Coordinates of C-alpha atoms in Angstrom, one line a residue:
M15 CA 121.2 51.7 5.8
T16 CA 117.8 50.6 7.5
T17 CA 118.1 48.3 10.4
L18 CA 115.4 45.8 11.1
D19 CA 114.2 45.7 14.7
F20 CA 113.2 42.1 15.8
T21 CA 112.6 43.0 19.4
P22 CA 109.2 41.4 20.6
A23 CA 106.4 43.8 21.2
P24 CA 103.7 42.0 23.0
G25 CA 100.4 43.6 23.3
A26 CA 96.7 43.0 22.8
A27 CA 95.1 43.6 19.4
P28 CA 92.7 46.4 18.9
L29 CA 89.3 45.8 20.5
P30 CA 87.3 45.7 17.3
R31 CA 89.7 43.1 15.8
M32 CA 89.4 40.9 18.9
V33 CA 85.6 41.2 18.9
L34 CA 85.3 40.3 15.2
A35 CA 87.6 37.3 15.7
Q36 CA 85.5 36.1 18.7
A37 CA 82.2 36.7 16.7
A38 CA 83.7 34.7 13.8
A39 CA 84.7 31.8 16.1
E40 CA 81.2 31.8 17.8
A41 CA 79.4 31.8 14.4
R42 CA 81.6 29.0 13.1
G43 CA 80.9 26.9 16.2
M44 CA 77.1 27.4 15.9
L45 CA 77.0 26.5 12.3
R46 CA 79.3 23.4 12.7
N47 CA 77.5 22.0 15.6
G48 CA 74.9 19.5 14.5
E49 CA 72.5 20.0 17.4
Q50 CA 72.7 23.8 16.9
L51 CA 72.1 23.4 13.1
L52 CA 69.1 21.2 13.8
L53 CA 67.6 23.8 16.2
T54 CA 68.4 26.9 14.3
M55 CA 67.9 25.8 10.6
I56 CA 66.5 22.4 10.1
I57 CA 63.5 22.4 12.5
P58 CA 62.3 25.9 11.3
I59 CA 62.5 24.7 7.7
L60 CA 60.6 21.5 8.4
V61 CA 57.9 23.5 10.2
L62 CA 57.7 25.9 7.2
V63 CA 57.3 23.1 4.6
A64 CA 54.9 21.1 6.8
F65 CA 52.5 23.7 7.8
S66 CA 52.6 25.6 4.5
S67 CA 52.2 22.5 2.2
A68 CA 50.0 20.2 4.0
P69 CA 46.4 21.1 5.0
L70 CA 47.2 21.1 8.8
L71 CA 45.9 24.7 9.3
R72 CA 42.5 26.1 8.7
I73 CA 43.1 29.9 8.1
E74 CA 41.9 32.5 5.9
G75 CA 44.1 33.4 3.0
S76 CA 47.4 31.9 2.0
R77 CA 49.0 29.4 4.3
I78 CA 52.5 30.2 3.3
D79 CA 51.9 34.0 3.9
H80 CA 50.7 33.1 7.4
V81 CA 53.4 30.6 8.3
T82 CA 56.6 32.3 7.0
P83 CA 56.7 35.2 9.4
G84 CA 56.0 32.9 12.2
V85 CA 58.9 30.6 11.1
L86 CA 61.2 33.5 10.9
A87 CA 60.3 34.5 14.5
L88 CA 60.8 30.9 15.5
A89 CA 64.3 30.9 13.9
I90 CA 65.3 34.1 15.7
M91 CA 64.2 32.6 19.0
S92 CA 66.0 29.4 18.3
T93 CA 69.3 31.3 17.8
A94 CA 69.0 34.1 20.3
F95 CA 67.4 32.3 23.2
T96 CA 67.5 28.5 22.9
G97 CA 70.9 27.9 21.2
Q98 CA 72.6 30.8 23.1
A99 CA 71.3 29.6 26.6
I100 CA 72.4 26.0 26.0
A101 CA 75.9 26.9 24.6
T102 CA 76.6 29.7 27.1
G103 CA 75.4 27.4 30.1
F104 CA 77.9 24.6 29.2
E105 CA 80.6 27.2 28.6
R106 CA 80.0 28.5 32.0
R107 CA 80.0 25.0 33.5
Y108 CA 83.4 24.0 31.9
G109 CA 85.1 27.3 32.9
V110 CA 85.4 28.7 29.2
L111 CA 83.7 31.9 30.1
K112 CA 85.9 32.5 33.2
R113 CA 89.0 32.0 31.0
L114 CA 87.9 34.1 28.1
G115 CA 86.9 36.8 30.6
A116 CA 90.4 37.0 31.8
T117 CA 91.8 37.5 28.4
P118 CA 92.6 40.9 26.8
L119 CA 89.1 40.7 25.0
S120 CA 87.3 41.4 28.4
R121 CA 83.9 40.2 29.4
P122 CA 82.0 43.1 27.6
G123 CA 84.0 42.4 24.5
L124 CA 83.0 38.6 24.8
M125 CA 79.4 39.5 25.1
L126 CA 79.6 41.8 22.1
G127 CA 81.3 39.1 20.1
K128 CA 78.5 36.6 21.0
T129 CA 75.9 39.2 19.9
L130 CA 77.6 39.8 16.6
A131 CA 77.8 36.1 15.9
I132 CA 74.0 35.7 16.7
I133 CA 73.2 38.4 14.3
G134 CA 75.4 36.9 11.7
V135 CA 73.7 33.5 12.0
E136 CA 70.3 35.1 11.9
V137 CA 71.1 36.8 8.6
V138 CA 71.9 33.3 7.2
Q139 CA 68.7 31.9 8.7
V140 CA 66.5 34.7 7.2
V141 CA 68.1 34.2 3.8
V142 CA 67.7 30.5 3.7
I143 CA 64.2 30.3 5.1
S144 CA 63.0 33.3 2.9
A145 CA 64.5 31.4 -0.1
V146 CA 62.7 28.2 0.8
A147 CA 59.5 30.2 1.4
A148 CA 59.7 31.9 -2.0
G149 CA 60.1 28.6 -3.6
L150 CA 56.8 27.6 -1.9
G151 CA 55.0 30.7 -3.2
W152 CA 55.7 33.3 -0.5
R153 CA 55.5 36.9 -1.9
P154 CA 56.0 39.4 0.9
G155 CA 54.3 42.8 0.5
G156 CA 57.1 45.0 1.8
G157 CA 57.9 46.4 5.2
F158 CA 61.4 45.0 5.3
A159 CA 62.8 48.0 7.3
S160 CA 60.1 47.6 10.0
A161 CA 60.7 43.8 9.9
A162 CA 64.5 44.4 10.5
L163 CA 63.7 46.5 13.5
L164 CA 61.3 43.9 14.9
V165 CA 64.0 41.3 14.4
L166 CA 66.7 43.4 16.3
L167 CA 64.3 44.0 19.1
G168 CA 63.3 40.3 19.3
T169 CA 67.0 39.3 19.3
A170 CA 67.7 41.7 22.2
A171 CA 64.6 40.4 24.1
F172 CA 65.5 36.7 23.6
S173 CA 69.2 37.3 24.2
G174 CA 68.6 38.8 27.6
L175 CA 66.3 35.8 28.6
G176 CA 68.8 33.3 27.3
L177 CA 71.7 34.8 29.1
L178 CA 69.6 35.2 32.3
M179 CA 68.8 31.4 32.1
A180 CA 72.4 30.4 31.3
G181 CA 73.9 32.6 33.9
T182 CA 71.8 31.5 36.9
L183 CA 70.9 27.8 36.3
R184 CA 73.1 24.7 36.0
A185 CA 73.9 23.6 32.5
E186 CA 71.7 20.6 32.6
A187 CA 68.8 22.5 33.9
T188 CA 69.5 25.2 31.3
L189 CA 69.4 22.5 28.6
A190 CA 66.1 21.1 29.7
A191 CA 64.4 24.5 30.4
A192 CA 65.5 26.0 27.2
N193 CA 64.2 23.1 25.1
L194 CA 61.0 23.0 27.0
V195 CA 60.4 26.7 26.6
Y196 CA 61.2 26.4 22.9
L197 CA 58.6 23.6 22.5
V198 CA 55.9 25.5 24.5
L199 CA 56.3 28.8 22.6
L200 CA 56.3 27.0 19.4
G201 CA 52.8 25.7 20.2
V202 CA 51.2 28.7 21.9
G203 CA 53.2 31.7 20.6
G204 CA 51.4 32.3 17.3
V205 CA 54.2 30.8 15.2
V206 CA 51.9 28.5 13.2
F207 CA 48.6 28.4 15.2
P208 CA 46.8 31.7 15.5
V209 CA 46.4 33.0 19.0
E210 CA 42.6 33.6 18.2
R211 CA 42.2 29.8 18.3
F212 CA 43.1 29.7 22.0
P213 CA 40.4 30.3 24.8
Q214 CA 39.5 33.9 25.2
G215 CA 40.8 33.9 28.7
V216 CA 44.4 33.2 27.8
Q217 CA 44.7 35.3 24.5
G218 CA 45.6 38.4 26.4
V219 CA 48.5 36.6 28.2
L220 CA 49.8 34.9 25.0
E221 CA 49.9 38.2 23.2
L222 CA 52.3 39.6 25.7
L223 CA 54.9 36.8 25.0
P224 CA 57.9 37.9 23.0
I225 CA 57.5 35.2 20.4
T226 CA 53.8 36.3 19.9
A227 CA 54.8 39.8 19.6
L228 CA 57.6 39.0 17.0
S229 CA 55.6 36.6 15.0
G230 CA 52.6 38.8 14.9
G231 CA 54.6 42.0 14.2
L232 CA 56.3 40.3 11.3
R233 CA 53.2 38.9 9.9
S234 CA 51.6 42.3 9.9
V235 CA 54.5 44.3 8.3
L236 CA 55.4 41.6 5.7
S237 CA 51.9 41.2 4.5
G238 CA 52.0 45.0 3.6
A239 CA 48.5 45.3 5.1
G240 CA 49.1 47.7 7.8
G241 CA 51.6 50.2 9.4
F242 CA 54.2 49.7 11.9
P243 CA 53.0 47.4 14.8
A244 CA 53.9 49.7 17.7
A245 CA 52.2 47.5 20.3
Q246 CA 54.2 44.4 19.4
A247 CA 57.4 46.6 19.3
L248 CA 56.8 47.9 22.7
I249 CA 56.4 44.5 24.0
L250 CA 59.6 43.3 22.6
L251 CA 61.4 46.4 23.9
A252 CA 60.0 45.7 27.4
W253 CA 61.2 42.1 27.3
A254 CA 64.6 43.3 26.1
V255 CA 65.1 45.8 28.8
L256 CA 63.8 43.4 31.5
G257 CA 65.8 40.4 30.3
L258 CA 69.1 42.2 29.7
A259 CA 68.8 44.1 33.1
L260 CA 68.2 40.8 35.0
A261 CA 71.0 39.1 33.1
A262 CA 73.5 41.9 33.9
R263 CA 72.4 41.8 37.5
F264 CA 72.4 38.0 38.3
F265 CA 74.6 36.4 35.6
R266 CA 77.3 34.3 37.2
W267 CA 80.6 33.7 35.2
E268 CA 81.5 30.6 37.3

């Protein structure tokens, strides 16, 4: 006769299960938060509709073909940089990170869960924005594998910068700085306004920004007009290495 053993057997769940559970919780929090939803989804869609439908831009060719890649880059920045910096900054202020870091999940597992959540939200963003753009007449010319690689590099670059900001500044300062950087890069990062419209002396500096590299790279590969934009990819890689290295060095959990 088989005897059932009801003796408690406490222990941590396997690391992959803990990371996936944390990622799911992080993603639900981002998608349910009204401010985060405004930042990650509503503003990019409004920018897409406004600048592709109304004659606010004077560019050669189709406005929707020009605007959509830039808005996709804006959406990546809004999630990986602005949203993550603000959320992580306030989690750090209220002691959430300290408590989570003491759980069996561990701090590296927590960061991995946050990264997976960001990627999951970005997938939703890309699908929704692409669907809206398709309804407005956008027909990408291919280059989806190259675009995916650029998005991953851009995510790494913006995540490193967001974590650096959240881990070194006070929560209120992070909130103000992240929103300010978002607005500035929206205006000067080639999202909707071509970098060529700015004075010659600053174009070289603007082209080194991660948002400019991501929007320009996506515009190049999704138009099907050229090969892989190696220069933009290298810029994003450099920002990713620099941002993540500085975040790992200076991030404070308390």
